């Protein structure tokens, strides 16, 4: 059993697709082990995306991620890191496969509706960034 961090970004919340995104996870057999809605401060967004600090889009990305509420979730399942990335689609929605979340709902390369951890190490860091042990359901 594997865990990953999923975020419905401010554009996804604004577009009223929280339920649609969660429906896709549940329909795929993915379990939600934790969930909350929060609004990040700029330093919190910068800390989360620290690996992208040197990228040209870092400032814009962290502004966007603080622009409204987000939904953060821990997803649980077999091979869930890869399974979630497949459901999300490519970073740039123009390259995303038909039927993926980003293909269906993204606005541009930055406002791409969802985040998903890309490896076990990043999943562990990202889960710990948002959730403590008491907030994670064991089932
Ligand atoms: P995420 O980490 O959000 O799951 P990802 O792993 O597909 O997405 P990354 O390369 O890690 O993509 O980039 C992180 C986020 O930064 C992207 O999801 C997107 O919101 C934004 N981003 C990536 N590339 C660009 C770009 N060229 N211009 C603007 N924003 C970008
Ligand atoms: Mg990434």
mmCIF file of N, CA and C in Angstrom, residues 32-120:
data_model
loop_
_atom_site.group_PDB
_atom_site.id
_atom_site.type_symbol
_atom_site.label_atom_id
_atom_site.label_comp_id
_atom_site.label_asym_id
_atom_site.label_seq_id
_atom_site.Cartn_x
_atom_site.Cartn_y
_atom_site.Cartn_z
ATOM 1 N N UNK A 32 -9.227 7.822 0.335
ATOM 2 C CA UNK A 32 -8.789 9.104 0.877
ATOM 3 C C UNK A 32 -8.502 8.909 2.358
ATOM 4 N N UNK A 33 -7.233 9.098 2.739
ATOM 5 C CA UNK A 33 -6.807 8.825 4.113
ATOM 6 C C UNK A 33 -6.813 10.087 4.974
ATOM 7 N N UNK A 34 -6.854 11.268 4.326
ATOM 8 C CA UNK A 34 -6.921 12.537 5.048
ATOM 9 C C UNK A 34 -7.336 13.610 4.055
ATOM 10 N N UNK A 35 -7.992 14.653 4.568
ATOM 11 C CA UNK A 35 -8.453 15.716 3.661
ATOM 12 C C UNK A 35 -8.745 16.993 4.436
ATOM 13 N N UNK A 36 -8.347 18.141 3.889
ATOM 14 C CA UNK A 36 -8.751 19.428 4.477
ATOM 15 C C UNK A 36 -8.664 20.545 3.454
ATOM 16 N N UNK A 37 -9.424 21.622 3.707
ATOM 17 C CA UNK A 37 -9.342 22.816 2.859
ATOM 18 C C UNK A 37 -8.620 23.901 3.636
ATOM 19 N N UNK A 38 -7.616 24.496 2.991
ATOM 20 C CA UNK A 38 -6.820 25.550 3.634
ATOM 21 C C UNK A 38 -6.466 26.621 2.591
ATOM 22 N N UNK A 39 -5.988 27.770 3.065
ATOM 23 C CA UNK A 39 -5.418 28.744 2.128
ATOM 24 C C UNK A 39 -3.981 29.011 2.543
ATOM 25 N N UNK A 40 -3.050 28.776 1.639
ATOM 26 C CA UNK A 40 -1.624 28.912 1.939
ATOM 27 C C UNK A 40 -1.204 30.371 2.009
ATOM 28 N N UNK A 41 -0.241 30.659 2.894
ATOM 29 C CA UNK A 41 0.449 31.944 2.867
ATOM 30 C C UNK A 41 1.569 31.826 1.834
ATOM 31 N N UNK A 42 2.126 32.960 1.452
ATOM 32 C CA UNK A 42 3.230 32.934 0.482
ATOM 33 C C UNK A 42 4.414 32.102 1.002
ATOM 34 N N UNK A 43 4.872 32.310 2.250
ATOM 35 C CA UNK A 43 5.976 31.471 2.742
ATOM 36 C C UNK A 43 5.640 29.976 2.764
ATOM 37 N N UNK A 44 4.392 29.641 3.075
ATOM 38 C CA UNK A 44 4.002 28.220 3.069
ATOM 39 C C UNK A 44 4.056 27.645 1.657
ATOM 40 N N UNK A 45 3.616 28.415 0.665
ATOM 41 C CA UNK A 45 3.668 27.960 -0.734
ATOM 42 C C UNK A 45 5.124 27.836 -1.191
ATOM 43 N N UNK A 46 5.950 28.786 -0.790
ATOM 44 C CA UNK A 46 7.377 28.741 -1.159
ATOM 45 C C UNK A 46 8.055 27.525 -0.538
ATOM 46 N N UNK A 47 7.690 27.181 0.675
ATOM 47 C CA UNK A 47 8.262 26.007 1.339
ATOM 48 C C UNK A 47 7.842 24.720 0.651
ATOM 49 N N UNK A 48 6.578 24.671 0.261
ATOM 50 C CA UNK A 48 6.077 23.465 -0.409
ATOM 51 C C UNK A 48 6.776 23.251 -1.745
ATOM 52 N N UNK A 49 6.976 24.335 -2.484
ATOM 53 C CA UNK A 49 7.573 24.238 -3.824
ATOM 54 C C UNK A 49 9.072 24.574 -3.816
ATOM 55 N N UNK A 50 9.732 24.377 -2.682
ATOM 56 C CA UNK A 50 11.152 24.734 -2.558
ATOM 57 C C UNK A 50 12.025 24.124 -3.659
ATOM 58 N N UNK A 51 11.668 22.925 -4.124
ATOM 59 C CA UNK A 51 12.474 22.293 -5.186
ATOM 60 C C UNK A 51 12.456 23.106 -6.481
ATOM 61 N N UNK A 52 11.459 23.960 -6.636
ATOM 62 C CA UNK A 52 11.332 24.759 -7.867
ATOM 63 C C UNK A 52 11.853 26.196 -7.700
ATOM 64 N N UNK A 53 12.561 26.440 -6.580
ATOM 65 C CA UNK A 53 13.009 27.793 -6.225
ATOM 66 C C UNK A 53 13.740 28.518 -7.364
ATOM 67 N N UNK A 54 14.544 27.766 -8.119
ATOM 68 C CA UNK A 54 15.347 28.385 -9.179
ATOM 69 C C UNK A 54 14.603 28.522 -10.510
ATOM 70 N N UNK A 55 13.381 27.981 -10.577
ATOM 71 C CA UNK A 55 12.653 28.019 -11.847
ATOM 72 C C UNK A 55 12.079 29.412 -12.113
ATOM 73 N N UNK A 56 11.991 29.786 -13.382
ATOM 74 C CA UNK A 56 11.458 31.122 -13.712
ATOM 75 C C UNK A 56 10.000 31.315 -13.280
ATOM 76 N N UNK A 57 9.261 30.201 -13.153
ATOM 77 C CA UNK A 57 7.844 30.324 -12.812
ATOM 78 C C UNK A 57 7.572 30.262 -11.311
ATOM 79 N N UNK A 58 8.641 30.213 -10.484
ATOM 80 C CA UNK A 58 8.463 30.021 -9.035
ATOM 81 C C UNK A 58 7.596 31.103 -8.381
ATOM 82 N N UNK A 59 7.874 32.363 -8.700
ATOM 83 C CA UNK A 59 7.136 33.449 -8.055
ATOM 84 C C UNK A 59 5.667 33.451 -8.477
ATOM 85 N N UNK A 60 5.454 33.269 -9.764
ATOM 86 C CA UNK A 60 4.088 33.219 -10.282
ATOM 87 C C UNK A 60 3.326 32.023 -9.703
ATOM 88 N N UNK A 61 3.988 30.862 -9.663
ATOM 89 C CA UNK A 61 3.362 29.645 -9.139
ATOM 90 C C UNK A 61 2.963 29.809 -7.673
ATOM 91 N N UNK A 62 3.865 30.386 -6.867
ATOM 92 C CA UNK A 62 3.562 30.520 -5.439
ATOM 93 C C UNK A 62 2.509 31.607 -5.195
ATOM 94 N N UNK A 63 2.449 32.624 -6.060
ATOM 95 C CA UNK A 63 1.347 33.597 -5.986
ATOM 96 C C UNK A 63 0.021 32.905 -6.285
ATOM 97 N N UNK A 64 0.019 32.148 -7.371
ATOM 98 C CA UNK A 64 -1.199 31.425 -7.766
ATOM 99 C C UNK A 64 -1.672 30.487 -6.660
ATOM 100 N N UNK A 65 -0.733 29.766 -6.058
ATOM 101 C CA UNK A 65 -1.114 28.770 -5.042
ATOM 102 C C UNK A 65 -1.655 29.400 -3.753
ATOM 103 N N UNK A 66 -1.411 30.721 -3.584
ATOM 104 C CA UNK A 66 -1.945 31.425 -2.411
ATOM 105 C C UNK A 66 -3.200 32.229 -2.760
ATOM 106 N N UNK A 67 -3.643 32.159 -4.008
ATOM 107 C CA UNK A 67 -4.705 33.052 -4.490
ATOM 108 C C UNK A 67 -6.105 32.662 -4.019
ATOM 109 N N UNK A 68 -6.242 31.492 -3.448
ATOM 110 C CA UNK A 68 -7.545 31.043 -2.959
ATOM 111 C C UNK A 68 -7.374 29.737 -2.220
ATOM 112 N N UNK A 69 -8.470 29.214 -1.673
ATOM 113 C CA UNK A 69 -8.368 27.959 -0.936
ATOM 114 C C UNK A 69 -7.978 26.783 -1.820
ATOM 115 N N UNK A 70 -7.342 25.818 -1.202
ATOM 116 C CA UNK A 70 -6.967 24.565 -1.865
ATOM 117 C C UNK A 70 -7.498 23.405 -1.021
ATOM 118 N N UNK A 71 -7.632 22.247 -1.639
ATOM 119 C CA UNK A 71 -8.006 21.039 -0.898
ATOM 120 C C UNK A 71 -6.806 20.098 -0.934
ATOM 121 N N UNK A 72 -6.289 19.760 0.242
ATOM 122 C CA UNK A 72 -5.154 18.828 0.308
ATOM 123 C C UNK A 72 -5.642 17.486 0.820
ATOM 124 N N UNK A 73 -5.167 16.434 0.180
ATOM 125 C CA UNK A 73 -5.613 15.077 0.509
ATOM 126 C C UNK A 73 -4.442 14.106 0.509
ATOM 127 N N UNK A 74 -4.531 13.115 1.371
ATOM 128 C CA UNK A 74 -3.637 11.964 1.260
ATOM 129 C C UNK A 74 -4.422 10.866 0.568
ATOM 130 N N UNK A 75 -3.910 10.388 -0.554
ATOM 131 C CA UNK A 75 -4.524 9.284 -1.271
ATOM 132 C C UNK A 75 -3.762 8.010 -0.950
ATOM 133 N N UNK A 76 -4.503 6.916 -0.872
ATOM 134 C CA UNK A 76 -3.911 5.645 -0.485
ATOM 135 C C UNK A 76 -4.351 4.564 -1.470
ATOM 136 N N UNK A 77 -3.421 3.695 -1.838
ATOM 137 C CA UNK A 77 -3.764 2.592 -2.723
ATOM 138 C C UNK A 77 -2.512 1.946 -3.278
ATOM 139 N N UNK A 78 -2.727 0.889 -4.034
ATOM 140 C CA UNK A 78 -1.605 0.197 -4.646
ATOM 141 C C UNK A 78 -1.080 1.055 -5.804
ATOM 142 N N UNK A 79 0.222 1.360 -5.800
ATOM 143 C CA UNK A 79 0.827 2.131 -6.885
ATOM 144 C C UNK A 79 0.124 3.492 -7.075
ATOM 145 N N UNK A 80 -0.326 4.079 -5.952
ATOM 146 C CA UNK A 80 -1.187 5.268 -6.060
ATOM 147 C C UNK A 80 -0.443 6.503 -6.588
ATOM 148 N N UNK A 81 0.873 6.567 -6.400
ATOM 149 C CA UNK A 81 1.619 7.726 -6.920
ATOM 150 C C UNK A 81 1.480 7.780 -8.440
ATOM 151 N N UNK A 82 1.759 6.653 -9.085
ATOM 152 C CA UNK A 82 1.658 6.587 -10.548
ATOM 153 C C UNK A 82 0.204 6.654 -11.013
ATOM 154 N N UNK A 83 -0.668 5.980 -10.275
ATOM 155 C CA UNK A 83 -2.089 5.965 -10.650
ATOM 156 C C UNK A 83 -2.673 7.388 -10.626
ATOM 157 N N UNK A 84 -2.310 8.147 -9.581
ATOM 158 C CA UNK A 84 -2.789 9.529 -9.485
ATOM 159 C C UNK A 84 -2.225 10.382 -10.623
ATOM 160 N N UNK A 85 -0.938 10.228 -10.930
ATOM 161 C CA UNK A 85 -0.318 11.010 -12.016
ATOM 162 C C UNK A 85 -1.011 10.706 -13.342
ATOM 163 N N UNK A 86 -1.426 9.454 -13.520
ATOM 164 C CA UNK A 86 -2.122 9.073 -14.741
ATOM 165 C C UNK A 86 -3.503 9.740 -14.817
ATOM 166 N N UNK A 87 -4.202 9.756 -13.687
ATOM 167 C CA UNK A 87 -5.518 10.413 -13.662
ATOM 168 C C UNK A 87 -5.394 11.919 -13.887
ATOM 169 N N UNK A 88 -4.277 12.520 -13.383
ATOM 170 C CA UNK A 88 -4.057 13.966 -13.524
ATOM 171 C C UNK A 88 -3.781 14.357 -14.968
ATOM 172 N N UNK A 89 -2.931 13.587 -15.659
ATOM 173 C CA UNK A 89 -2.497 13.952 -17.007
ATOM 174 C C UNK A 89 -1.245 14.813 -16.965
ATOM 175 N N UNK A 90 -0.697 15.117 -18.126
ATOM 176 C CA UNK A 90 0.565 15.852 -18.235
ATOM 177 C C UNK A 90 0.450 17.253 -17.629
ATOM 178 N N UNK A 91 1.603 17.765 -17.133
ATOM 179 C CA UNK A 91 1.657 19.100 -16.518
ATOM 180 C C UNK A 91 1.003 20.140 -17.420
ATOM 181 N N UNK A 92 1.401 20.114 -18.711
ATOM 182 C CA UNK A 92 0.784 21.006 -19.686
ATOM 183 C C UNK A 92 -0.455 20.302 -20.252
ATOM 184 N N UNK A 93 -1.616 20.861 -19.968
ATOM 185 C CA UNK A 93 -2.871 20.180 -20.355
ATOM 186 C C UNK A 93 -2.957 19.935 -21.859
ATOM 187 N N UNK A 94 -2.210 20.727 -22.624
ATOM 188 C CA UNK A 94 -2.227 20.530 -24.082
ATOM 189 C C UNK A 94 -1.607 19.189 -24.469
ATOM 190 N N UNK A 95 -0.714 18.687 -23.612
ATOM 191 C CA UNK A 95 -0.087 17.383 -23.859
ATOM 192 C C UNK A 95 -0.806 16.245 -23.124
ATOM 193 N N UNK A 96 -1.815 16.587 -22.340
ATOM 194 C CA UNK A 96 -2.473 15.574 -21.499
ATOM 195 C C UNK A 96 -3.401 14.686 -22.321
ATOM 196 N N UNK A 97 -3.475 13.424 -21.892
ATOM 197 C CA UNK A 97 -4.366 12.476 -22.576
ATOM 198 C C UNK A 97 -5.833 12.845 -22.362
ATOM 199 N N UNK A 98 -6.656 12.447 -23.323
ATOM 200 C CA UNK A 98 -8.115 12.621 -23.209
ATOM 201 C C UNK A 98 -8.607 11.951 -21.928
ATOM 202 N N UNK A 99 -9.560 12.594 -21.282
ATOM 203 C CA UNK A 99 -10.179 11.991 -20.104
ATOM 204 C C UNK A 99 -9.406 12.204 -18.817
ATOM 205 N N UNK A 100 -8.266 12.902 -18.881
ATOM 206 C CA UNK A 100 -7.531 13.191 -17.647
ATOM 207 C C UNK A 100 -8.083 14.482 -17.020
ATOM 208 N N UNK A 101 -7.804 14.654 -15.737
ATOM 209 C CA UNK A 101 -8.313 15.815 -15.002
ATOM 210 C C UNK A 101 -7.816 17.109 -15.643
ATOM 211 N N UNK A 102 -6.521 17.152 -15.960
ATOM 212 C CA UNK A 102 -5.966 18.388 -16.521
ATOM 213 C C UNK A 102 -6.501 18.661 -17.932
ATOM 214 N N UNK A 103 -6.629 17.614 -18.740
ATOM 215 C CA UNK A 103 -7.181 17.806 -20.088
ATOM 216 C C UNK A 103 -8.579 18.405 -19.992
ATOM 217 N N UNK A 104 -9.351 17.923 -19.038
ATOM 218 C CA UNK A 104 -10.747 18.352 -18.933
ATOM 219 C C UNK A 104 -10.921 19.715 -18.269
ATOM 220 N N UNK A 105 -10.022 20.087 -17.328
ATOM 221 C CA UNK A 105 -10.305 21.273 -16.513
ATOM 222 C C UNK A 105 -9.198 22.332 -16.432
ATOM 223 N N UNK A 106 -7.986 22.058 -16.936
ATOM 224 C CA UNK A 106 -6.910 23.050 -16.792
ATOM 225 C C UNK A 106 -7.153 24.280 -17.657
ATOM 226 N N UNK A 107 -6.603 25.399 -17.199
ATOM 227 C CA UNK A 107 -6.701 26.671 -17.924
ATOM 228 C C UNK A 107 -5.431 26.910 -18.731
ATOM 229 N N UNK A 108 -4.278 26.671 -18.112
ATOM 230 C CA UNK A 108 -2.979 26.816 -18.782
ATOM 231 C C UNK A 108 -1.965 25.944 -18.040
ATOM 232 N N UNK A 109 -0.682 26.077 -18.388
ATOM 233 C CA UNK A 109 0.330 25.177 -17.794
ATOM 234 C C UNK A 109 0.451 25.381 -16.286
ATOM 235 N N UNK A 110 0.165 26.589 -15.816
ATOM 236 C CA UNK A 110 0.259 26.857 -14.375
ATOM 237 C C UNK A 110 -1.037 26.487 -13.654
ATOM 238 N N UNK A 111 -2.138 26.951 -14.173
ATOM 239 C CA UNK A 111 -3.455 26.686 -13.550
ATOM 240 C C UNK A 111 -3.956 25.337 -14.060
ATOM 241 N N UNK A 112 -3.364 24.272 -13.482
ATOM 242 C CA UNK A 112 -3.632 22.923 -13.997
ATOM 243 C C UNK A 112 -4.349 22.027 -12.990
ATOM 244 N N UNK A 113 -5.148 22.645 -12.136
ATOM 245 C CA UNK A 113 -6.181 22.002 -11.307
ATOM 246 C C UNK A 113 -5.680 21.137 -10.150
ATOM 247 N N UNK A 114 -4.683 20.316 -10.403
ATOM 248 C CA UNK A 114 -4.259 19.369 -9.376
ATOM 249 C C UNK A 114 -2.739 19.279 -9.264
ATOM 250 N N UNK A 115 -2.312 18.890 -8.086
ATOM 251 C CA UNK A 115 -0.920 18.515 -7.827
ATOM 252 C C UNK A 115 -0.909 17.067 -7.374
ATOM 253 N N UNK A 116 0.134 16.344 -7.726
ATOM 254 C CA UNK A 116 0.324 15.006 -7.184
ATOM 255 C C UNK A 116 1.801 14.737 -6.990
ATOM 256 N N UNK A 117 2.168 14.146 -5.851
ATOM 257 C CA UNK A 117 3.573 13.808 -5.600
ATOM 258 C C UNK A 117 4.097 12.947 -6.736
ATOM 259 N N UNK A 118 5.414 13.088 -7.025
ATOM 260 C CA UNK A 118 5.960 12.364 -8.183
ATOM 261 C C UNK A 118 6.853 11.178 -7.829
ATOM 262 N N UNK A 119 7.092 10.926 -6.529
ATOM 263 C CA UNK A 119 7.942 9.797 -6.112
ATOM 264 C C UNK A 119 7.714 9.535 -4.622
ATOM 265 N N UNK A 120 8.087 8.359 -4.124
ATOM 266 C CA UNK A 120 7.880 8.058 -2.701
ATOM 267 C C UNK A 120 8.531 9.082 -1.767
#
